Short mmCIF file of N, CA and C and ligand atoms in Angstrom, two decimals:
data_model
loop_
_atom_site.label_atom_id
_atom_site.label_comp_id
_atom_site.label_asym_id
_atom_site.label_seq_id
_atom_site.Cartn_x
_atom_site.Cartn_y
_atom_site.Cartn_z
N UNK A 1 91.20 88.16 45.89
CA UNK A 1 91.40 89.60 45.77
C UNK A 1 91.59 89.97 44.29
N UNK A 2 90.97 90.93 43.85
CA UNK A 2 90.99 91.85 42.80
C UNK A 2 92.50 91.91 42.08
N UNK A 3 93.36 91.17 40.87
CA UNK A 3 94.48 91.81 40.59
C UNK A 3 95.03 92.51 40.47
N UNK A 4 93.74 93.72 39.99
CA UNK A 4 94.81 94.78 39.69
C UNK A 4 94.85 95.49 41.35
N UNK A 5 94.01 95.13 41.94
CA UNK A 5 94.14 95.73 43.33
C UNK A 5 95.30 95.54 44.31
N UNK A 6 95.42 94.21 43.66
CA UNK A 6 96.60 93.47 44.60
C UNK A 6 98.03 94.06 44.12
N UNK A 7 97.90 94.10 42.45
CA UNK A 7 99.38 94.68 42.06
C UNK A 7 99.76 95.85 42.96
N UNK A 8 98.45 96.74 42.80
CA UNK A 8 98.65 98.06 43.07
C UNK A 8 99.28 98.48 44.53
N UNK A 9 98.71 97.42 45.43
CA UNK A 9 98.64 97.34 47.19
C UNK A 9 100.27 97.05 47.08
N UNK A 10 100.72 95.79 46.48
CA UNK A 10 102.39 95.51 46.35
C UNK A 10 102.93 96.77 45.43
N UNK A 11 102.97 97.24 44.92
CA UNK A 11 103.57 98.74 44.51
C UNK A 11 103.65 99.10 45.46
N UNK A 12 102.28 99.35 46.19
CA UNK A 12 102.88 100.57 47.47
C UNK A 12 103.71 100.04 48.55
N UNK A 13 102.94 98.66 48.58
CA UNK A 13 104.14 98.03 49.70
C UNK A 13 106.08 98.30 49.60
N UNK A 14 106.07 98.16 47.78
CA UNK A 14 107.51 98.52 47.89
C UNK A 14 107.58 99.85 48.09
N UNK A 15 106.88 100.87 47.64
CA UNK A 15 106.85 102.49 48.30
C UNK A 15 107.43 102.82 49.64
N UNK A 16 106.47 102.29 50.56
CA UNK A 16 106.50 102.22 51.60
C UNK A 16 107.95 102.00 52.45
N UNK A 17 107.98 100.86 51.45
CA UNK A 17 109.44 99.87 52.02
C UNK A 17 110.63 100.71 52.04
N UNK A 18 110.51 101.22 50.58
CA UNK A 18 111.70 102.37 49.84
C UNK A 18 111.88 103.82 50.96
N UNK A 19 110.35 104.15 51.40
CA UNK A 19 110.52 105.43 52.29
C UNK A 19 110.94 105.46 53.56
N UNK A 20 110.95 103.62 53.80
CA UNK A 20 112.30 103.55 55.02
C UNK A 20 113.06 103.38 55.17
N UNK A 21 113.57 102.94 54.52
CA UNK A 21 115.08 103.00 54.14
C UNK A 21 115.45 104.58 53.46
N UNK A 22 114.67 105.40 52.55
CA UNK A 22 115.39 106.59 52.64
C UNK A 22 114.98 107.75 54.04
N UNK A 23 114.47 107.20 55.00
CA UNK A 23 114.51 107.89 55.78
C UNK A 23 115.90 107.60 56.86
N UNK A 24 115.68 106.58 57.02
CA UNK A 24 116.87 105.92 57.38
C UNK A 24 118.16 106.67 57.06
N UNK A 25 118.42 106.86 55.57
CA UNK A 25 119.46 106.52 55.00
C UNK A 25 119.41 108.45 55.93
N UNK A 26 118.93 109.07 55.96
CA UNK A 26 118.68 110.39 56.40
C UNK A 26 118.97 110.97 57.87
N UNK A 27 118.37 109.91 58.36
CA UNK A 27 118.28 109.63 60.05
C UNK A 27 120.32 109.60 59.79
N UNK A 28 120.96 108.58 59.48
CA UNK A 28 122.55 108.13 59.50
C UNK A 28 123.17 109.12 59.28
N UNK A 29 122.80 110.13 58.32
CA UNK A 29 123.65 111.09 57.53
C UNK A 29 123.25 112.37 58.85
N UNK A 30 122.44 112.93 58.70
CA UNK A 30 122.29 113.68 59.93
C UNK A 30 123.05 113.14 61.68
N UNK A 31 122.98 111.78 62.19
CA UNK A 31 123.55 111.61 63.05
C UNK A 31 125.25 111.58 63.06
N UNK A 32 125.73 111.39 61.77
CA UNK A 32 127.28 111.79 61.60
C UNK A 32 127.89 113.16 61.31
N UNK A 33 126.50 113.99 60.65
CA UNK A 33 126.64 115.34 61.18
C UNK A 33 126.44 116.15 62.12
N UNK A 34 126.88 115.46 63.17
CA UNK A 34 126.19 116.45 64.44
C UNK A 34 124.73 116.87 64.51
N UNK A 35 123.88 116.43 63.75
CA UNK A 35 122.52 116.87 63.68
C UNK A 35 121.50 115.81 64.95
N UNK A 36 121.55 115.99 65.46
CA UNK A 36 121.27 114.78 66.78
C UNK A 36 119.79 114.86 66.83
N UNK A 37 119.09 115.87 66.77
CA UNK A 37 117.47 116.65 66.68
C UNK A 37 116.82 116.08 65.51
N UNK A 38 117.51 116.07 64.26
CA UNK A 38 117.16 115.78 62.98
C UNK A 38 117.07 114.27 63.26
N UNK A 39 118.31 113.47 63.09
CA UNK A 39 118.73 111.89 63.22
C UNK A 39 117.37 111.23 64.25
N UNK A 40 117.36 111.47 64.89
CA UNK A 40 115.91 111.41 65.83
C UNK A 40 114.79 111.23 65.59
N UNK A 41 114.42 112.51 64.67
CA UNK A 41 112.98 112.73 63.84
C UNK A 41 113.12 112.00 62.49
N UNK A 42 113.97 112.21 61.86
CA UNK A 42 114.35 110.41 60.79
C UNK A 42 114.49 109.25 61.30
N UNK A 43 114.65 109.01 62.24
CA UNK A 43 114.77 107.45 62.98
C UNK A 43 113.62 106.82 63.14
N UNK A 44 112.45 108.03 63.50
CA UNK A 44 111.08 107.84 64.33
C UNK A 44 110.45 107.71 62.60
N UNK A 45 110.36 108.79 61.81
CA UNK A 45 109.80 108.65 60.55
C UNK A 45 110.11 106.99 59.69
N UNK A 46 111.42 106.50 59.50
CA UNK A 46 111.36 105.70 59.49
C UNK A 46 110.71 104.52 59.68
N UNK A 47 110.93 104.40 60.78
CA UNK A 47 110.02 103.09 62.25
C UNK A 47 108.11 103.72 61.88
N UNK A 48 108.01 104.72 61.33
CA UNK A 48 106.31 104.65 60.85
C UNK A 48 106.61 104.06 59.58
N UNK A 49 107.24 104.36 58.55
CA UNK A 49 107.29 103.90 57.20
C UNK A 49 107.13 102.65 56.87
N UNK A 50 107.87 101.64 58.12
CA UNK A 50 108.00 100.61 58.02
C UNK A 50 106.42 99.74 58.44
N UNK A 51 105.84 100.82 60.07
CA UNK A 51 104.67 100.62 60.20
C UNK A 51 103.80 100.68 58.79
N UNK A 52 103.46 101.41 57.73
CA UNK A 52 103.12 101.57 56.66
C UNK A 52 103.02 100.63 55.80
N UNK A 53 103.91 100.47 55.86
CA UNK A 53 104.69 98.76 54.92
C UNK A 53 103.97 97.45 55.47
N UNK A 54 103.95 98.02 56.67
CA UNK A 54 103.93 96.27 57.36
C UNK A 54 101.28 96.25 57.32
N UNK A 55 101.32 97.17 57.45
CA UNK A 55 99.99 97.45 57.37
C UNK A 55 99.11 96.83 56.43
N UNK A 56 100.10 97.41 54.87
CA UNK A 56 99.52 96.97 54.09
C UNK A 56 99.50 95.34 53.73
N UNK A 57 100.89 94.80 53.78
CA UNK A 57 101.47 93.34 53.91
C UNK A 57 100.21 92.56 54.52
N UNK A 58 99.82 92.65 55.68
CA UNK A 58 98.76 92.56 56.32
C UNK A 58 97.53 92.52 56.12
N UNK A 59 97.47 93.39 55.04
CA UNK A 59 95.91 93.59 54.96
C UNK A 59 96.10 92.84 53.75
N UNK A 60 96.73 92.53 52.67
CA UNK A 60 96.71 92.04 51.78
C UNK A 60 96.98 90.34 51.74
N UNK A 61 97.76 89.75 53.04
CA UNK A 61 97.29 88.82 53.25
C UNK A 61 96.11 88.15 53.46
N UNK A 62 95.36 89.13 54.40
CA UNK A 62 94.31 88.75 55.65
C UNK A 62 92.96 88.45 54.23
N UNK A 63 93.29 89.78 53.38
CA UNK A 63 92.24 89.26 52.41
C UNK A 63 92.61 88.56 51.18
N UNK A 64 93.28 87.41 51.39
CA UNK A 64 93.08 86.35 50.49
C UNK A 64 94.34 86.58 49.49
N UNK A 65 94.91 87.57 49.37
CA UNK A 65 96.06 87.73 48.46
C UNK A 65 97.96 87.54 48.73
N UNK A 66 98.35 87.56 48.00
CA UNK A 66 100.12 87.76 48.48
C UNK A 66 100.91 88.88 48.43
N UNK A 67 101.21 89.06 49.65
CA UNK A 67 101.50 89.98 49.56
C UNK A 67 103.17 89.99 49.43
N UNK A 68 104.60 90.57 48.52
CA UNK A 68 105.21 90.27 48.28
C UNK A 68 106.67 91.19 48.98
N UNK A 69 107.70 90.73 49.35
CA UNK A 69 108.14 91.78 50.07
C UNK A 69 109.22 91.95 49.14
N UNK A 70 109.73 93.46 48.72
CA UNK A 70 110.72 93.76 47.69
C UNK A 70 111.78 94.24 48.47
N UNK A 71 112.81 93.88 46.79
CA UNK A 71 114.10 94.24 47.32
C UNK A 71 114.09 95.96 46.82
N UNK A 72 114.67 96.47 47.87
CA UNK A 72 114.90 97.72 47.92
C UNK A 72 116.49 98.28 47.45
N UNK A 73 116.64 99.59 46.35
CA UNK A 73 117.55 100.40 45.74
C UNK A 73 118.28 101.01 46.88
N UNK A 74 119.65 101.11 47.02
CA UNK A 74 120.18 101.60 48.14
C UNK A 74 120.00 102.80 47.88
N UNK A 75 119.56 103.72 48.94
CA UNK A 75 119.35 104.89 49.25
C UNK A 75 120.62 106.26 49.10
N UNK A 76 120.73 107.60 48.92
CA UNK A 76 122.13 108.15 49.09
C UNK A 76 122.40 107.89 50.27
N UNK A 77 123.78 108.06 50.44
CA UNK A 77 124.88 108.19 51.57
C UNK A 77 124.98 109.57 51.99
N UNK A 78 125.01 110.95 51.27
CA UNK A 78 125.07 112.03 51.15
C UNK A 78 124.21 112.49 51.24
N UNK A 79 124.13 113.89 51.64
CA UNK A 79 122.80 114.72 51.64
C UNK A 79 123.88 116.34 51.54
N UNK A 80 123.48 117.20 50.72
CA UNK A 80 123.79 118.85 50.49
C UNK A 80 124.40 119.13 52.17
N UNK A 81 123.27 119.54 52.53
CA UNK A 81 122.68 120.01 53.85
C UNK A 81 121.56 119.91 54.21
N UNK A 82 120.89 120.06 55.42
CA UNK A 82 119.78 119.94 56.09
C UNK A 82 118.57 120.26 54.99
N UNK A 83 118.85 121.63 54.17
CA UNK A 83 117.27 122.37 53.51
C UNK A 83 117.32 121.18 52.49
N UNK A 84 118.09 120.72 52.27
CA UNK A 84 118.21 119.58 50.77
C UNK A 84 117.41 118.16 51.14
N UNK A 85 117.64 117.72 52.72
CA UNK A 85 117.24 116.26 53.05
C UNK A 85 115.54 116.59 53.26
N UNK A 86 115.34 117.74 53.59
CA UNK A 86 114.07 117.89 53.78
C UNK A 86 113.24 118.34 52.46
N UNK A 87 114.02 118.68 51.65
CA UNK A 87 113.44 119.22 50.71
C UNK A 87 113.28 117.67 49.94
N UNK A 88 114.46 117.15 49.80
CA UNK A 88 113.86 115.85 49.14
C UNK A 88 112.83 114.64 49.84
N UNK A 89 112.77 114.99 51.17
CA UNK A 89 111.60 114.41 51.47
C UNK A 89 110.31 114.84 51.17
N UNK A 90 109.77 115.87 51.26
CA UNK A 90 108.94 116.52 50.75
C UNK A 90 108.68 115.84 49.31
N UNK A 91 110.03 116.13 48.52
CA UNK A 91 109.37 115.17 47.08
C UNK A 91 109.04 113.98 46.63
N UNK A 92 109.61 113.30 47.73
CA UNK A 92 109.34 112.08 48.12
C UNK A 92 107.96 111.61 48.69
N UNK A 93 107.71 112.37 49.47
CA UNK A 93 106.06 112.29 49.63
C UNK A 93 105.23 112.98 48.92
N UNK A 94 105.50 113.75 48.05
CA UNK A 94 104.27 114.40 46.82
C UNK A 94 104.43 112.38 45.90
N UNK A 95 105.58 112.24 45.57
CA UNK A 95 105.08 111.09 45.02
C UNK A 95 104.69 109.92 45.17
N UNK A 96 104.63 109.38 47.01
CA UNK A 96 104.06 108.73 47.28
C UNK A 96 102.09 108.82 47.39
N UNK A 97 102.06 110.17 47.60
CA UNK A 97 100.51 110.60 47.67
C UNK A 97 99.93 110.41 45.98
N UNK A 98 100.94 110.58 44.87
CA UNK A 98 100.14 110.29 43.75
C UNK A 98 100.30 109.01 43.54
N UNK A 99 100.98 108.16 44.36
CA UNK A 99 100.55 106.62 43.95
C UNK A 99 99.60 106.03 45.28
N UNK A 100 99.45 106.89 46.10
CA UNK A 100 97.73 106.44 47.04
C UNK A 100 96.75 106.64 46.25
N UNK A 101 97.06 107.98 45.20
CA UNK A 101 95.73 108.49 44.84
C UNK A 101 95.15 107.43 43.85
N UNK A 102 96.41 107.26 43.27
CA UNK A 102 96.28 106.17 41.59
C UNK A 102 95.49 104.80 42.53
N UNK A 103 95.95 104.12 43.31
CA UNK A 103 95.86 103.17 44.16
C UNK A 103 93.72 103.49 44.65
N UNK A 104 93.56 104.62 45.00
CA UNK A 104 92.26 104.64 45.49
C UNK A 104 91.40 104.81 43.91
N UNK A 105 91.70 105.70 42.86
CA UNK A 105 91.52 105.00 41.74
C UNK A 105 90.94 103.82 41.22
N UNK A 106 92.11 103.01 41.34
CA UNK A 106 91.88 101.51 40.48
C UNK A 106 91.05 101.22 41.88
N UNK A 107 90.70 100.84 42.91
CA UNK A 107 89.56 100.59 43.89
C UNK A 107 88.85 101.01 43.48
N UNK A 108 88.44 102.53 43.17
CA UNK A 108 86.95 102.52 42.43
C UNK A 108 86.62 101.98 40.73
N UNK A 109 88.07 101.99 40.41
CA UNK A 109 87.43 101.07 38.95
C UNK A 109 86.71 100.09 38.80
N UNK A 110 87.61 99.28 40.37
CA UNK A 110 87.81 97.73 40.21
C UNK A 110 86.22 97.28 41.06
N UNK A 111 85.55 98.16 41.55
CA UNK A 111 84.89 98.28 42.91
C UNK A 111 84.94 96.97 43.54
N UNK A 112 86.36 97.90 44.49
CA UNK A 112 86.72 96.88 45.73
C UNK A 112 86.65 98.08 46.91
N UNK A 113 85.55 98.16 47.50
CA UNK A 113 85.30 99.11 48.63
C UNK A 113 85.44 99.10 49.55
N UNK A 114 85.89 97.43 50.05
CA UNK A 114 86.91 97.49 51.37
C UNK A 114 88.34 98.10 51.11
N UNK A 115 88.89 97.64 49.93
CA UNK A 115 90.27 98.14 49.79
C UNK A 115 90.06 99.79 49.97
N UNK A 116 89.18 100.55 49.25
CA UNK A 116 89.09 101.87 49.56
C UNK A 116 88.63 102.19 50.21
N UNK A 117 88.13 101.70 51.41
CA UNK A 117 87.42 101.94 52.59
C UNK A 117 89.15 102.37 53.59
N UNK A 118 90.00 101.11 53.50
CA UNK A 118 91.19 100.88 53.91
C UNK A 118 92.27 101.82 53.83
N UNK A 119 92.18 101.83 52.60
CA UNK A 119 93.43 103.25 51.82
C UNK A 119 93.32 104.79 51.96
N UNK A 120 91.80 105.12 52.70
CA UNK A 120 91.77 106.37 52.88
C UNK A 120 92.32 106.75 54.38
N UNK A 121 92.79 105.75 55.62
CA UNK A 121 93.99 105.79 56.82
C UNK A 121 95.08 106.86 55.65
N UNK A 122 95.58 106.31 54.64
CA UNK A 122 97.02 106.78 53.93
C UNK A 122 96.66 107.84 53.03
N UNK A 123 95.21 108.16 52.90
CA UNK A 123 94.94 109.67 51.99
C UNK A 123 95.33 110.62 53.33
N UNK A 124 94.78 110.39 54.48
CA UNK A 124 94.80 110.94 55.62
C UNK A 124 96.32 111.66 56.27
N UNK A 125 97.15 110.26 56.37
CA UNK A 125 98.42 110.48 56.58
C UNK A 125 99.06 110.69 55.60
N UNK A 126 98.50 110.72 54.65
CA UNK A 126 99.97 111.68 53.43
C UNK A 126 99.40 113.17 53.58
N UNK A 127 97.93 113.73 53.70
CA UNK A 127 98.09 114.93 54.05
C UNK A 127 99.09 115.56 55.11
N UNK A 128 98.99 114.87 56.29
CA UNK A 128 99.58 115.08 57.54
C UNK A 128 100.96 115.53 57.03
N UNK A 129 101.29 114.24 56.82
CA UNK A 129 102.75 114.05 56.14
C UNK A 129 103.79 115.21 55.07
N UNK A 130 102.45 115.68 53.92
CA UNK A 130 103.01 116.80 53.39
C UNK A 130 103.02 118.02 54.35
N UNK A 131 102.13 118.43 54.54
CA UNK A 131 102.17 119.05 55.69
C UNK A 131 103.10 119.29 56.68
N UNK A 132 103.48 118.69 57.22
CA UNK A 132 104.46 118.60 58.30
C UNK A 132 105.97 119.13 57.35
N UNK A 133 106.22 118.38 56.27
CA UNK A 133 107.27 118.70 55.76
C UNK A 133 107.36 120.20 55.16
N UNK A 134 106.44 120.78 54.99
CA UNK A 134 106.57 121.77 54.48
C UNK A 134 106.42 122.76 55.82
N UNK A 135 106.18 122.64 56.40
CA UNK A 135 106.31 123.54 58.05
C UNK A 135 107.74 123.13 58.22
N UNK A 136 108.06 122.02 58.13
CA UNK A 136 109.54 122.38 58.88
C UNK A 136 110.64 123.15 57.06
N UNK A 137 110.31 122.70 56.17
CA UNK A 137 111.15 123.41 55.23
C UNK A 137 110.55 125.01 55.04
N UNK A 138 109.47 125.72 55.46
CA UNK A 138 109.53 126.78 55.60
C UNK A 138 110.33 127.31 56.61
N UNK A 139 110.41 127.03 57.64
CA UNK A 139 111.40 126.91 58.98
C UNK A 139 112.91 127.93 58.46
N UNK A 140 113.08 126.23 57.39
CA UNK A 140 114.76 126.20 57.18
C UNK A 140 114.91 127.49 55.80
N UNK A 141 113.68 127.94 55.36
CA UNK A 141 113.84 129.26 54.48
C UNK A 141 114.15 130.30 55.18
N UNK A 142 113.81 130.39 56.47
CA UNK A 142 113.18 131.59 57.35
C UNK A 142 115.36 131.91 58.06
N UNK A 143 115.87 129.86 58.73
CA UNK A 143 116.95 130.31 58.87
C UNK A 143 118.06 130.56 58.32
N UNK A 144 117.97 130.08 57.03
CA UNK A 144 118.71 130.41 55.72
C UNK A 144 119.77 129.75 56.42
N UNK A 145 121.11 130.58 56.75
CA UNK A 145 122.43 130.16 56.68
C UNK A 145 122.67 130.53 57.90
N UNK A 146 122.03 130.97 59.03
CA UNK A 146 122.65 131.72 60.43
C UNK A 146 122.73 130.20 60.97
N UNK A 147 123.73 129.92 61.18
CA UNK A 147 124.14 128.48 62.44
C UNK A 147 123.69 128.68 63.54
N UNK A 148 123.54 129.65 63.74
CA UNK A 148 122.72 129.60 65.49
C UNK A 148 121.04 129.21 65.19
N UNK A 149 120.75 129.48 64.26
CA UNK A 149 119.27 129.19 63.89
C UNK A 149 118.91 127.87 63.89
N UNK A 150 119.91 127.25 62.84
CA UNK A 150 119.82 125.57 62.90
C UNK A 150 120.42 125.14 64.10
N UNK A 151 121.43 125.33 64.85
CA UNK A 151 121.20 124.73 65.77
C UNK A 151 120.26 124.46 66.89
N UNK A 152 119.38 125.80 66.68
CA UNK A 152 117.73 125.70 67.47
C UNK A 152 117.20 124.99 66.66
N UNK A 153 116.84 124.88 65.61
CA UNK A 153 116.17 123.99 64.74
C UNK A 153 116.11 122.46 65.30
N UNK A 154 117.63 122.51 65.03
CA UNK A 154 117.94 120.73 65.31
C UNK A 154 117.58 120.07 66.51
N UNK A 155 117.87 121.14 67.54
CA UNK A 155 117.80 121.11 68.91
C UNK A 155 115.72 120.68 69.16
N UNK A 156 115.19 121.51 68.33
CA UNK A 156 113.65 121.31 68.76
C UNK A 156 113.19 119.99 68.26
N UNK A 157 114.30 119.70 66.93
CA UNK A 157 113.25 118.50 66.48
C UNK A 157 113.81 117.47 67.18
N UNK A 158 115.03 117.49 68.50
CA UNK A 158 115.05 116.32 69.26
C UNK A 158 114.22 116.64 70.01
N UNK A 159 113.78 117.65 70.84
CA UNK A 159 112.64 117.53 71.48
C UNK A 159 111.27 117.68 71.33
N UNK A 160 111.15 117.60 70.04
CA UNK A 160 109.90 117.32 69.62
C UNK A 160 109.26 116.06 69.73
N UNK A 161 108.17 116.05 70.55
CA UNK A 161 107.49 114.93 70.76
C UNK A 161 106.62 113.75 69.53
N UNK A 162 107.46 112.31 68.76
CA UNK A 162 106.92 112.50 67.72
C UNK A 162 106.64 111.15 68.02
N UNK A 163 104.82 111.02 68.03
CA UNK A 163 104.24 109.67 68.20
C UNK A 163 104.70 109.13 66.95
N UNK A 164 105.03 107.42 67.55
CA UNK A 164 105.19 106.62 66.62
C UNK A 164 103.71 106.49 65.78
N UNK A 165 103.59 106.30 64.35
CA UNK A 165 102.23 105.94 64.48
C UNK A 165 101.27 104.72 64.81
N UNK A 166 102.47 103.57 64.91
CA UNK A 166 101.43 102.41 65.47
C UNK A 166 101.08 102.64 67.00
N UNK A 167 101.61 103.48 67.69
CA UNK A 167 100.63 103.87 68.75
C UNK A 167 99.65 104.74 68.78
N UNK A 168 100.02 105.91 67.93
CA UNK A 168 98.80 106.82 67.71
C UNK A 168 97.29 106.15 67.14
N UNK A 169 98.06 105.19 66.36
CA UNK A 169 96.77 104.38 65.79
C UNK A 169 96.61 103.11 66.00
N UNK A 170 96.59 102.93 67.33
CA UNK A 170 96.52 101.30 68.28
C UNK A 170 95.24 101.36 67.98
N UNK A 171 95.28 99.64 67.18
CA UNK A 171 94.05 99.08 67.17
C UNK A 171 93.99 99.25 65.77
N UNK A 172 94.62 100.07 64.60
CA UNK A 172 94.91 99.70 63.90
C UNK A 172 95.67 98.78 63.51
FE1 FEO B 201 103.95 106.20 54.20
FE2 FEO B 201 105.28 108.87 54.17
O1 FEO B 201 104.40 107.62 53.22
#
């Protein structure tokens, strides 16, 4: 495998790694705040992140390389409030999407066109991904500060139905 391809694939692997554990760390903080709806939809985000992680690990074995598993920065303990955990997720995924992009990049430098054949699954799901976050943080503009609002809020995103993605994408 291509080096600089491989560096690049282990970068994201620790990305990846890092965005589950701060989802995590998100999922904990919301479930000690009474946020039971939220803790839920971070638990599940998580358990994909890790799917994410483990994808690439995988693919970077299978083709001939090592793939390396990092140690991960402990995440906060704290969060503001709700508009803050989402808001920093959101920034959290604008900067994971500019290290897919950098990542599909060096694939076409390097021309390794399976690797970018591969990496466009994660151009895909980081659209999704921003996306989604910014629907629910418009949400939390709309309820500002009324507590009865967030508690519908919280309340939908436990019942929000949220495929894991290694089932949505069985057979991946
Ligand atoms: Fe796998 Fe949300 O980046």
């Amino acid at each position: 495998m291509n080096n600089r391809v491989e560096e690049a694939l282990n970068d994201q692997i620790k990305k990846e790694a890092s965005s589950s554990q701060y989802y995590l760390a998100m999922a904990s903080w919301a479930e000690n705040n009474g946020l039971n709806g939220t803790a839920k939809f971070m638990y599940t985000h998580s358990d994909e992140e890790r799917f994410h992680m483990l994808k690439l690990v995988k693919f970077v074995n299978e083709r001939g390389g090592t793939a390396i598993i990092p140690s991960i920065d402990q995440p906060p303990v704290k969060f503001k409030d709700l508009k803050n955990v989402f808001e920093k997720l959101l920034e959290h995924e604008i900067g994971v999407t500019a290290s897919i992009n950098n990542l599909v990049d060096i694939c076409l430098q390097e021309k390794d066109y399976t690797t970018h054949n591969f990496v466009q699954w994660y151009v895909s799901e980081q659209l999704e991904e921003e996306a989604l976050a910014r629907t629910i943080l418009d949400k939390l503009k709309l309820i500002g500060s009324d507590n009865s609002g967030m508690y519908m809020f919280d309340r939908d995103l436990e019942n929000a139905v949220i495929q894991p993605a290694n089932q949505a994408q069985a057979g991946n």
